[in-house]
Short mmCIF file of C-alpha atoms and ligand atoms in Angstrom, two decimals:
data_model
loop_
_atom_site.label_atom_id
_atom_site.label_comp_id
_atom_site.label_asym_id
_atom_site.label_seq_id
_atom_site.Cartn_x
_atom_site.Cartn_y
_atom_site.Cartn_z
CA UNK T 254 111.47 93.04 106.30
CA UNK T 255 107.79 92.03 108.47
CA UNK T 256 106.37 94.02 110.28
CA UNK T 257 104.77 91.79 113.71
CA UNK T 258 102.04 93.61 115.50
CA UNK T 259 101.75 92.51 118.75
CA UNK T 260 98.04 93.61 120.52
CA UNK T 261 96.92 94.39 124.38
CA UNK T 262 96.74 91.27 125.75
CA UNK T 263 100.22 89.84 124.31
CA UNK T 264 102.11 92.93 126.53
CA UNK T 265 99.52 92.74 129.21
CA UNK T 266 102.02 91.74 131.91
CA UNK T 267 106.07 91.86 132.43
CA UNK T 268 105.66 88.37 131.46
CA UNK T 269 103.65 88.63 128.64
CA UNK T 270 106.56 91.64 127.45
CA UNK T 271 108.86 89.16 128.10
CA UNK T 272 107.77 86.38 125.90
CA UNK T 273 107.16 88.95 123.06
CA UNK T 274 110.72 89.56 123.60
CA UNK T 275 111.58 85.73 123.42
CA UNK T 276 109.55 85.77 120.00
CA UNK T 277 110.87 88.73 118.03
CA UNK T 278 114.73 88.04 118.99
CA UNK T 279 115.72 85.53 116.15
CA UNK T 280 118.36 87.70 114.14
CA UNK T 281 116.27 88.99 111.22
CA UNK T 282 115.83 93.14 111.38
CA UNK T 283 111.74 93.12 112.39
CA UNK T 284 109.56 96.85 113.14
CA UNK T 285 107.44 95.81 116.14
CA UNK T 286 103.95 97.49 116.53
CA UNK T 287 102.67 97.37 119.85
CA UNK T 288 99.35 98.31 121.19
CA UNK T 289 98.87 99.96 124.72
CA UNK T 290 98.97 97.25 127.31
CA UNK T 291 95.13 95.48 127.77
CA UNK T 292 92.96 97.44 129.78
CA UNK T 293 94.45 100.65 129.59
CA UNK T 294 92.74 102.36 127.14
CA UNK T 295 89.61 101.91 128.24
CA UNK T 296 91.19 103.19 131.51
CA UNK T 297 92.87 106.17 129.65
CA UNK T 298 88.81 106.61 128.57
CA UNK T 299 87.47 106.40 131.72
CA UNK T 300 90.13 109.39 132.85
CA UNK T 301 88.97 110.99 129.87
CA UNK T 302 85.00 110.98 130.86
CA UNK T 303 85.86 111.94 134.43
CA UNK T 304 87.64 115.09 133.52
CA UNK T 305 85.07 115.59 130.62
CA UNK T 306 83.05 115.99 133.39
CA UNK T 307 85.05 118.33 135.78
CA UNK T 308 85.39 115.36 138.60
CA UNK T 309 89.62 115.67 138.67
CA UNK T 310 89.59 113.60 141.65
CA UNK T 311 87.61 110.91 140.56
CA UNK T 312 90.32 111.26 137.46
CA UNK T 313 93.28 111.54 139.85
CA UNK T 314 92.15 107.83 141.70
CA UNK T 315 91.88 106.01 138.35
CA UNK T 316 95.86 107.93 137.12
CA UNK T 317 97.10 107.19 140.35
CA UNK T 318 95.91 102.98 140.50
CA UNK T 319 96.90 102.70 136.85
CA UNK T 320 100.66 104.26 137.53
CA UNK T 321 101.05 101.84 140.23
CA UNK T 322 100.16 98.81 137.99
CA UNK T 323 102.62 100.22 136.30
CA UNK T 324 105.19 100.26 138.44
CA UNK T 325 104.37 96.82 139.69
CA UNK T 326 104.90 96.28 136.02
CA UNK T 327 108.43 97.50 135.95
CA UNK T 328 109.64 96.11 139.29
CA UNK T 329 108.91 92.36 137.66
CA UNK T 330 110.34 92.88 133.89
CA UNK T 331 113.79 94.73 134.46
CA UNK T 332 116.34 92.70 136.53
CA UNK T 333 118.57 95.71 137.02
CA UNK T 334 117.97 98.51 139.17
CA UNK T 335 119.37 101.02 136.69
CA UNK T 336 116.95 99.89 133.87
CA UNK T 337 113.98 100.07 136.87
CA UNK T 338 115.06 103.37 137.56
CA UNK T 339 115.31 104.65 134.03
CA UNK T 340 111.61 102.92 133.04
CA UNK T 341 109.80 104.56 136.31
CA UNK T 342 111.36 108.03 135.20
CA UNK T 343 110.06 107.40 131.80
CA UNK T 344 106.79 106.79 133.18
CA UNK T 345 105.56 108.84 135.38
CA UNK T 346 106.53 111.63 132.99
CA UNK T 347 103.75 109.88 130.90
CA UNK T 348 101.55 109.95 134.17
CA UNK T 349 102.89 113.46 135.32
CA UNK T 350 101.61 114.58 131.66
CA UNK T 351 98.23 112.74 132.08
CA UNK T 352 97.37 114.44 135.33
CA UNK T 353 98.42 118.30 134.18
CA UNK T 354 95.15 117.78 132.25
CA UNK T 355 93.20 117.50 135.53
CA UNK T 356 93.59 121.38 135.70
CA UNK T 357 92.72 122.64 132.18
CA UNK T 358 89.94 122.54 130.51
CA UNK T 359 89.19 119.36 128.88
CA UNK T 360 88.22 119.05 125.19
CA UNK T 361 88.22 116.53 122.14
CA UNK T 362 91.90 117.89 121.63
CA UNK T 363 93.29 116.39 125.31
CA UNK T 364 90.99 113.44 124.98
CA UNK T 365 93.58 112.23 121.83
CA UNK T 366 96.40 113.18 123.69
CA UNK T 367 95.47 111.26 127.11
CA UNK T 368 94.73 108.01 124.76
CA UNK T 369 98.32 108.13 122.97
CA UNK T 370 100.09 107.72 126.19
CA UNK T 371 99.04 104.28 126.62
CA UNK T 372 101.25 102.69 123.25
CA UNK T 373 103.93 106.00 123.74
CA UNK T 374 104.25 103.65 127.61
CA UNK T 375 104.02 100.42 126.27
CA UNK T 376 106.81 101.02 123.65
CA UNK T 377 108.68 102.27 125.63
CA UNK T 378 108.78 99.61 128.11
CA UNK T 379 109.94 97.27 125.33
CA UNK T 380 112.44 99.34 124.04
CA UNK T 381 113.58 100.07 127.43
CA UNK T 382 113.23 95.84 128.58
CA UNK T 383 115.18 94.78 124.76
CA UNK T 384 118.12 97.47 125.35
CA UNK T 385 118.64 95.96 128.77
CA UNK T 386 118.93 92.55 126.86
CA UNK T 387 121.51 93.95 125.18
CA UNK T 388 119.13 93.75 121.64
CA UNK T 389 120.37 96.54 119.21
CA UNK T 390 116.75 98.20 118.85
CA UNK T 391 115.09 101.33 118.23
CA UNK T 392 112.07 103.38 118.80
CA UNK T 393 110.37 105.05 115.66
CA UNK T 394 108.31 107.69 116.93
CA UNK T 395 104.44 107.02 115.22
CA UNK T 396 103.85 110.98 115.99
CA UNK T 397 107.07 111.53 113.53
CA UNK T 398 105.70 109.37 110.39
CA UNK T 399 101.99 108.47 110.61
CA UNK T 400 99.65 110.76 109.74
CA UNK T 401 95.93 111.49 108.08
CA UNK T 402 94.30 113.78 105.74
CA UNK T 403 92.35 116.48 105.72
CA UNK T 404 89.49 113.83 105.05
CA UNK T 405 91.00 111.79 108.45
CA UNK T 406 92.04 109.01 106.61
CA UNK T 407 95.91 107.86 106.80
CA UNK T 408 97.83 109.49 103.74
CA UNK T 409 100.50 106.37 102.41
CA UNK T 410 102.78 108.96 100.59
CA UNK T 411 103.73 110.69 103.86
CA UNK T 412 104.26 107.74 106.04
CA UNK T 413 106.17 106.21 103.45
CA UNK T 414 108.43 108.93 103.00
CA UNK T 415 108.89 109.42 106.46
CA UNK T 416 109.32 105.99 107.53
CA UNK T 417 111.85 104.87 104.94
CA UNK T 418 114.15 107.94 105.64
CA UNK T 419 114.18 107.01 109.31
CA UNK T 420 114.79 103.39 108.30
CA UNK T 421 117.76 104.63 106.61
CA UNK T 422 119.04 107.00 108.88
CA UNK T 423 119.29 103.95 111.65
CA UNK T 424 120.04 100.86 109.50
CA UNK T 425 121.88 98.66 111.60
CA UNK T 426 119.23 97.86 114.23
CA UNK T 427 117.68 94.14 114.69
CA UNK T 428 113.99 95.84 116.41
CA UNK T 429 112.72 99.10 115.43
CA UNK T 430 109.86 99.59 117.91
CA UNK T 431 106.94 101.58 117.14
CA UNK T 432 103.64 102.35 118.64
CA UNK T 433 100.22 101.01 116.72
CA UNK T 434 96.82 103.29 117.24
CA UNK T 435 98.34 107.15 117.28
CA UNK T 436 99.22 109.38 114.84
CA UNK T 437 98.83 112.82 113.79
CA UNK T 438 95.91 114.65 111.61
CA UNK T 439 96.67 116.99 108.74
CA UNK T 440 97.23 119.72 111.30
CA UNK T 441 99.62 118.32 112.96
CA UNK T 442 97.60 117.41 116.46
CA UNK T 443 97.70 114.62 118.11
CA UNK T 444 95.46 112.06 116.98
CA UNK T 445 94.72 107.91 116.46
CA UNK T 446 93.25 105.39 114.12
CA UNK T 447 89.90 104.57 116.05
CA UNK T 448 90.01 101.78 118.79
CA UNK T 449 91.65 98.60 117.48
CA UNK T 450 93.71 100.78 115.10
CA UNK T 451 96.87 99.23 116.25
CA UNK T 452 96.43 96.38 113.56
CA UNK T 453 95.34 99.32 110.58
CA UNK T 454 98.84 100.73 111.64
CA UNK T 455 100.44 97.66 111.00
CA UNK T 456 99.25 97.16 107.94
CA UNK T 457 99.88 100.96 106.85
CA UNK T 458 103.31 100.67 107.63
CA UNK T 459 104.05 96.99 106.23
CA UNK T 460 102.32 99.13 102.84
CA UNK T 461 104.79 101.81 103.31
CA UNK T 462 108.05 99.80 103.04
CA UNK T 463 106.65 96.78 101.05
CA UNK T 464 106.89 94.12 104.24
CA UNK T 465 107.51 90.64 103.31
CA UNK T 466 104.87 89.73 105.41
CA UNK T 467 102.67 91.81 107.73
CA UNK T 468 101.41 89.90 111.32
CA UNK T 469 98.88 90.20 113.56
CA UNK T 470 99.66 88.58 116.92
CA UNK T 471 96.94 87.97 119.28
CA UNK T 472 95.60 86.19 121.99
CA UNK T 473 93.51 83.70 119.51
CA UNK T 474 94.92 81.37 116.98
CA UNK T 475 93.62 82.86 113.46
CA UNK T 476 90.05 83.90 112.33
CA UNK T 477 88.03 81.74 113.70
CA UNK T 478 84.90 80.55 111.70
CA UNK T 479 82.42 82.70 113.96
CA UNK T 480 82.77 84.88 116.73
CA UNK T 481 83.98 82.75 119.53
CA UNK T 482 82.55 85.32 122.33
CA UNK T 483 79.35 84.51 121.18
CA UNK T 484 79.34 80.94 120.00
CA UNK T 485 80.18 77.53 121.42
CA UNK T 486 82.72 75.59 119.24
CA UNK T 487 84.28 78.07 116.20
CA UNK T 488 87.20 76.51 114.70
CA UNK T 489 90.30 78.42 113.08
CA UNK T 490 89.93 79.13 109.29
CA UNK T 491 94.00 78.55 107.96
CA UNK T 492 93.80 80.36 104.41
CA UNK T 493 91.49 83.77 103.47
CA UNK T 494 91.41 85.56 100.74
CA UNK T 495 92.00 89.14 100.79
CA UNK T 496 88.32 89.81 100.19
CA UNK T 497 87.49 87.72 102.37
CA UNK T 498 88.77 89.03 105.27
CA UNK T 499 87.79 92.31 104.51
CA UNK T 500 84.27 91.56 104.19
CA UNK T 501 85.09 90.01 108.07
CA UNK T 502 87.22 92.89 109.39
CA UNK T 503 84.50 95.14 108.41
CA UNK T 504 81.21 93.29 109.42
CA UNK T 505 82.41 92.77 113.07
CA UNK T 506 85.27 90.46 113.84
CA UNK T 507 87.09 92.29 116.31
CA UNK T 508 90.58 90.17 115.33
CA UNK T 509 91.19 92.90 112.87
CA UNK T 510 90.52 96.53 112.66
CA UNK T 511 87.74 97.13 110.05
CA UNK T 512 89.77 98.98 107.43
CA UNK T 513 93.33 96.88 108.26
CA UNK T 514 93.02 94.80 105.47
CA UNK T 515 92.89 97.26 102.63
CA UNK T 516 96.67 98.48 102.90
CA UNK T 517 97.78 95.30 102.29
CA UNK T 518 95.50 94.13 99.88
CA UNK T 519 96.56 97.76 97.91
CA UNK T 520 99.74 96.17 98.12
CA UNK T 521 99.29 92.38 98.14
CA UNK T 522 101.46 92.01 100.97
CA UNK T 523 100.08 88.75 102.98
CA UNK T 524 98.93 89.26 106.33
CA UNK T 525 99.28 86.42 109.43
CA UNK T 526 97.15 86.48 111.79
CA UNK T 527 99.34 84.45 115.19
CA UNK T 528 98.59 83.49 118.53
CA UNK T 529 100.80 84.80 121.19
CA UNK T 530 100.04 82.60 124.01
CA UNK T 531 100.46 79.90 120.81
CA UNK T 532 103.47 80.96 118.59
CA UNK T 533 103.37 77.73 117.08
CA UNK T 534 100.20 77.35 116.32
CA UNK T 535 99.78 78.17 112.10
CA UNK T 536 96.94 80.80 112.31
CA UNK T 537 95.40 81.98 109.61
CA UNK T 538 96.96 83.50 106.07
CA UNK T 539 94.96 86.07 104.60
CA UNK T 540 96.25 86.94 100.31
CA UNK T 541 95.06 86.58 97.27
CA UNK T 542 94.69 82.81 97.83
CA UNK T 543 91.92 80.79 98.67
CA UNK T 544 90.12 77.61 98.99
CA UNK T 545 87.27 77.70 96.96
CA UNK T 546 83.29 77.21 96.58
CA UNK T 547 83.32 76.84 100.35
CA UNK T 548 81.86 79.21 103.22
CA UNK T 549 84.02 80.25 105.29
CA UNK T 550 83.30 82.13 108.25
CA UNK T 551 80.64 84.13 110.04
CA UNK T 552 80.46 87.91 111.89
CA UNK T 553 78.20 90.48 113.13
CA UNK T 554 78.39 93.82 112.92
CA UNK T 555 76.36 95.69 115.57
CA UNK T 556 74.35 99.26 116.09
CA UNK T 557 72.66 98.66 112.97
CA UNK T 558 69.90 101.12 111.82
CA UNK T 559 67.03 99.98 109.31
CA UNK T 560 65.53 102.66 106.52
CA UNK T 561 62.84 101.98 104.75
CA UNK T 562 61.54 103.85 102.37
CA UNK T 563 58.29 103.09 100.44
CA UNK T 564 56.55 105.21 97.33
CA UNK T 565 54.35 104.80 94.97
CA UNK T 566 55.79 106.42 92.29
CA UNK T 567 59.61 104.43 92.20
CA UNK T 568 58.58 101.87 89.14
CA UNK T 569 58.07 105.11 87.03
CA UNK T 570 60.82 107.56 88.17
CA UNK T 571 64.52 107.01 87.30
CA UNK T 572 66.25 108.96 88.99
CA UNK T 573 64.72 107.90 92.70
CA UNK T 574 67.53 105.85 93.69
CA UNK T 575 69.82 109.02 92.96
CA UNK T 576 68.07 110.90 95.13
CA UNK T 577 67.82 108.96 98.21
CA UNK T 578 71.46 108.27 98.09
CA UNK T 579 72.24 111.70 97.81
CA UNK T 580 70.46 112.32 100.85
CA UNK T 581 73.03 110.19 102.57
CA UNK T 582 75.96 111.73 101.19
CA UNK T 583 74.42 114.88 102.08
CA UNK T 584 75.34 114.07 105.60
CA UNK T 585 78.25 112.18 105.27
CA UNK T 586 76.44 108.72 106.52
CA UNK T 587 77.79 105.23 104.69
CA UNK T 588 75.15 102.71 103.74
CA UNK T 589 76.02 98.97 104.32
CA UNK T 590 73.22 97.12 102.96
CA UNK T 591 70.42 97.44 100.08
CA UNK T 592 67.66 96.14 99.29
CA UNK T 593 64.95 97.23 96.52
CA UNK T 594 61.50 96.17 95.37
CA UNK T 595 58.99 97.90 92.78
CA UNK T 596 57.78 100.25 95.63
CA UNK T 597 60.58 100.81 98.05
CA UNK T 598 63.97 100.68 98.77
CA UNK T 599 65.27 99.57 102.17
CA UNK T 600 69.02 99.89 103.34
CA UNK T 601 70.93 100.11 106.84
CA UNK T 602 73.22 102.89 108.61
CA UNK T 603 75.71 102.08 111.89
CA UNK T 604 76.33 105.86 112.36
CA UNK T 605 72.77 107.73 113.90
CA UNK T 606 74.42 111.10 113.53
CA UNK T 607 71.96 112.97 111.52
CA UNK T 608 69.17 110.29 111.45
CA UNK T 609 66.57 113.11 111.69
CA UNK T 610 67.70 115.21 109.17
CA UNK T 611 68.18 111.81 107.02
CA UNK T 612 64.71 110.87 107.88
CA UNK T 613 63.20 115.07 107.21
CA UNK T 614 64.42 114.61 103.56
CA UNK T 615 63.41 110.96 103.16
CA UNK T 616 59.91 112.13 104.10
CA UNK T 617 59.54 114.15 100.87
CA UNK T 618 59.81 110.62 99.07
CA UNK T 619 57.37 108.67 100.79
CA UNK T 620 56.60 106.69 104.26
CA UNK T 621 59.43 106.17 105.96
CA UNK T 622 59.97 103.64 108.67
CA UNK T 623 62.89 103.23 110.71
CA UNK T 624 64.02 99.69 112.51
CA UNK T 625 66.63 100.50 115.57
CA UNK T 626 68.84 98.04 117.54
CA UNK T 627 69.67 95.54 114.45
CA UNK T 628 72.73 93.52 113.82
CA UNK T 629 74.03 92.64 110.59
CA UNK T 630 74.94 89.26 110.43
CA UNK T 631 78.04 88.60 107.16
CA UNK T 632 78.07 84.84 106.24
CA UNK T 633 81.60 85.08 103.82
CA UNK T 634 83.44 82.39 101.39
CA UNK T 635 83.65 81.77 98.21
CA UNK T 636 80.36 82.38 97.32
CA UNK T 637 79.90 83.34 93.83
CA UNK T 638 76.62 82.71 92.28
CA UNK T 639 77.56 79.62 89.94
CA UNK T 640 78.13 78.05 93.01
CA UNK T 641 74.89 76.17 94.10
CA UNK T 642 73.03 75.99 97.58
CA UNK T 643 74.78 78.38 99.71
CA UNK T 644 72.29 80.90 100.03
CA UNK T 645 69.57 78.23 100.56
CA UNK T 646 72.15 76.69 103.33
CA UNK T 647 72.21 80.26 104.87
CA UNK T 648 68.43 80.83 104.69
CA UNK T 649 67.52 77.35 105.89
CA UNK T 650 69.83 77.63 109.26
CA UNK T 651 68.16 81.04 109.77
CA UNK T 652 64.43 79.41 109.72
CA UNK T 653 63.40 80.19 113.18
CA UNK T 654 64.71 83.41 113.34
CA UNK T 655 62.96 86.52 112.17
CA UNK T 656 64.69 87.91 108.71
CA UNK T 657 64.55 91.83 108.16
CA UNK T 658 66.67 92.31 104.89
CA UNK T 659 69.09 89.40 102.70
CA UNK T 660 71.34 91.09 100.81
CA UNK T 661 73.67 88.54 98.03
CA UNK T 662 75.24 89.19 94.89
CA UNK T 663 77.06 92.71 96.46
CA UNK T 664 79.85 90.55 95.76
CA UNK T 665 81.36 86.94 95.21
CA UNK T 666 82.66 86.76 98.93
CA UNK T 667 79.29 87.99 100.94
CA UNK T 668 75.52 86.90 101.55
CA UNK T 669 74.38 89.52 104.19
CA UNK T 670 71.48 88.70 106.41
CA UNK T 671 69.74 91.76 108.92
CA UNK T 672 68.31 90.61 112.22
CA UNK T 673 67.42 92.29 115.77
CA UNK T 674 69.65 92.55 118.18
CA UNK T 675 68.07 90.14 120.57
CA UNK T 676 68.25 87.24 118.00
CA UNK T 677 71.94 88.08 117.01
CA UNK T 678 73.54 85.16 119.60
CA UNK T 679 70.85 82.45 118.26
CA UNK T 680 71.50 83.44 114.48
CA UNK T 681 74.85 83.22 115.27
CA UNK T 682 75.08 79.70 117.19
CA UNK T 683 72.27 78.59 114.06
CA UNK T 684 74.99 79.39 111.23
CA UNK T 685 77.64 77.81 112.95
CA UNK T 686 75.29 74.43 113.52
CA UNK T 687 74.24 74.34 110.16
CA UNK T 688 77.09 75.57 108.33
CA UNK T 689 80.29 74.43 110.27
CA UNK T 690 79.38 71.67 112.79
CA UNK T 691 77.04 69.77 110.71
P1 LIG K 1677 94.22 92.56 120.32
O1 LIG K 1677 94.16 93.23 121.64
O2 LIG K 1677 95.35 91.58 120.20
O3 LIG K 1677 94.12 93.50 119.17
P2 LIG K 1677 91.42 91.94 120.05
O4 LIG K 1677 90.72 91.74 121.34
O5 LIG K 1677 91.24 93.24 119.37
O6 LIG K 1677 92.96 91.59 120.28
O7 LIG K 1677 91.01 90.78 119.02
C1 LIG K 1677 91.10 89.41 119.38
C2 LIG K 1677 89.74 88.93 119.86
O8 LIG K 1677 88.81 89.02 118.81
C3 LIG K 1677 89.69 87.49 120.26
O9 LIG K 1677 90.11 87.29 121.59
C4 LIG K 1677 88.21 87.12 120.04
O10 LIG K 1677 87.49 87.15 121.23
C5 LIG K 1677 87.68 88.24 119.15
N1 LIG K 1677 87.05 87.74 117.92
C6 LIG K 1677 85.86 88.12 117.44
N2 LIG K 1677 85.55 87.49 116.31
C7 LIG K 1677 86.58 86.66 116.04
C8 LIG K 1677 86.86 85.72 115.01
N3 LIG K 1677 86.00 85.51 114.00
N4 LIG K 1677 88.01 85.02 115.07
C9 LIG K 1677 88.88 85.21 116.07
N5 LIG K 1677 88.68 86.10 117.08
C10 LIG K 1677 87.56 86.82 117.07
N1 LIG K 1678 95.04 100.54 122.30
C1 LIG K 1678 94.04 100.84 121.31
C2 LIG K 1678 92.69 100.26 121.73
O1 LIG K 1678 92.59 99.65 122.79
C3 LIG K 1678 94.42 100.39 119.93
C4 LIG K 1678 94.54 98.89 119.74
O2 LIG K 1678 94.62 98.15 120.70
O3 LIG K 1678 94.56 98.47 118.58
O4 LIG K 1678 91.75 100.47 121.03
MG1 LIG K 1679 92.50 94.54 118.32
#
């Protein structure tokens, strides 16, 4: 069986639903993952931060515009009046819900709960739009099967075991629906996968019933080689590896969730990534194939702090290394890049959280200087060291911009290069010049 994931923008409208529809219905049993339709979960936010700050009308204006969008919604994608009926009951139940919180008091808790609704209404709407098709399908609760840790990472042994027995208990159905993004923590609240975690659902679930094939469907056709909001001209890349991806997913291109790729890697299941508004355009195939000695596509991963940490006394003491890692894992903050030389050590943080305390224990090292607003930029391929010139191709498009930190040799797939934010759009358009459009 695949599992198609199908994001924002390809249910954004009835007549976006609609041609979903179209796509999925060709006889072969399918689970659809949808995302919340575009738009309205950063609306479901911006609810959120009004009653975060006491303002319930301000709250109640946003609920009540964004209900009637819906509604709009319904009155164009069901032909019958029953099925019209039966979709605006469903609804405003999700609305009713969303606007009891505009009495209460407002927490983290309510804020997970208020973002669900928008892939609980979206699903529904399909379900609702296939049955009145007359399509045998199904909706398989997310809150029933996926869930995370105590650590807040997804944990594969549940949602497997809860997602094949509900595959089983309903096994003559062409669609089994499902929602992307929401799941439940190791308590049993309400929860979700970080924005963009409709695609790490997808993949979670194609790794829990070993999918044929796992795809992405989008409103772009594939991984482009750079990001195309930023840059003039990207291209499509047809075949990643794995690792390659990754490397992408994680360093900034917003096509896939960062973590989305490791669930399928785990369980070498290939991933498609397909273009809605395009369906028969190829995309891109990300598995343990690819082409090599080539580089093959560019991202940037923003909100990118800069340590550095200099003392006199590193050549002589082992051991220094340990210790300024440890300060990290003290408080929980992942390091991206490294780089060393016989004095210092300089490496990069995205998460601020306890910078000062970071910083307090650093101090008892040696000077410590901190670089904010930088952007890592990832140049990935096939890049293994044998292969000659890429890292002088890298370093010679990137002549005119100021270099903080190169990072190569972390592995065969990545040469990372650390810039300031204010340069990231030239460094970006540079690579792409040099390395693509040459
Ligand atoms: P969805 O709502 O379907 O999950 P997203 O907006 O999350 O879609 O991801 C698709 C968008 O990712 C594209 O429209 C594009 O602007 C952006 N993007 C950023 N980098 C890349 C890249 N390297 N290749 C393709 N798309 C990219
Ligand atoms: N709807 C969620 C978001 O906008 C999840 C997703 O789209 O993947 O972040
Ligand atoms: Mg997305």
């Amino acid at each position: 069986m695949k599992v198609l994931k199908f994001g924002g923008t390809s249910v954004g409208s009835a007549q976006r639903i609609k041609d979903v529809a179209k796509l999925i219905l060709d006889g072969e049993q399918k689970i659809v993952v949808l995302s919340a339709m575009s738009g309205t979960t950063n609306t479901l936010v911006e609810i959120s931060d009004y009653l975060y700050k006491k303002n319930p009308v301000g709250a109640n204006e946003i609920i009540n515009t964004l209900e009637r969008k819906y509604f709009d919604t319904i009155n164009e994608l069901y032909s019958t009046d029953e099925y019209k009926a039966q979709a605006k009951k469903c609804i405003k139940a999700n609305f009713d819900y969303i606007r009891s919180f505009t009495k209460d008091l407002f927490t983290l808790f309510e804020e997970k709960v208020v973002l669900a609704q928008g892939e609980l209404m979206s699903t529904a709407m399909m379900n609702l739009y296939l049955q009145e098709l007359g399509v045998k399908s199904i909706m398989l609760p997310a809150l029933d099967y996926a869930r995370t840790d105590k650590n807040a990472e997804p944990d594969p042994a549940y949602i497997r075991e809860k997602l094949t027995a509900m595959l089983e208990h309903n096994p003559n159905f062409e669609i089994y629906i499902t929602q992307g993004y929401i799941c439940r923590n190791a308590y049993g609240e309400i929860d979700n996968l970080q924005r963009g975690g409709s695609d790490y659902s997808a993949s979670l679930i194609g790794a829990a019933i070993n999918a044929d094939e796992i795809q992405i469907w989008t409103d772009i056709d594939g991984m482009h080689n750079n990001d195309p909001r930023y840059v003039d001209n990207t291209q499509p890349i047809r075949q990643l590896h794995f690792e390659e991806a990754a490397e992408l997913a994680y360093f900034g291109a917003k096509i896939l969730h960062p973590t989305c790729i490791t669930p399928a890697k785990l369980n070498n299941i290939p991933v498609r990534l397909l273009n809605t508004m395009e369906p028969a355009a190829p995309g891109t195939l990300i598995s343990n194939e690819t082409e090599l000695k080539k580089i093959k596509a560019v991202a940037a991963k923003d909100g990118i702090t800069a340590i550095k940490i200099k003392s006199g006394r590193m050549l002589m003491a082992h051991g220094f290394m340990r210790k300024v890692f440890e300060i990290f894992e003290t408080y929980q903050t992942a390091v991206d890049m490294v780089t060393t030389s016989e004095v210092g050590v300089s490496l990069t943080i995205d998460n601020k959280r306890h910078l000062p305390e970071v910083l307090d224990d650093l101090k008892k090292f040696g000077t410590v200087t901190v670089d904010e607003d930088m952007v890592i930029i990832c140049v990935v391929g096939d890049l293994q060291w044998q292969n000659l010139g890429f890292e002088a191709k890298v370093v010679e498009a990137l002549k005119e911009i100021p270099v903080r930190m190169i990072s190569y040799g972390g592995s065969n797939y990545n040469i990372s290069i650390l810039v300031e934010a204010k340069d990231k759009k030239a460094a970006l358009q540079a690579l792409s010049d040099n390395l693509f459009n040459k």
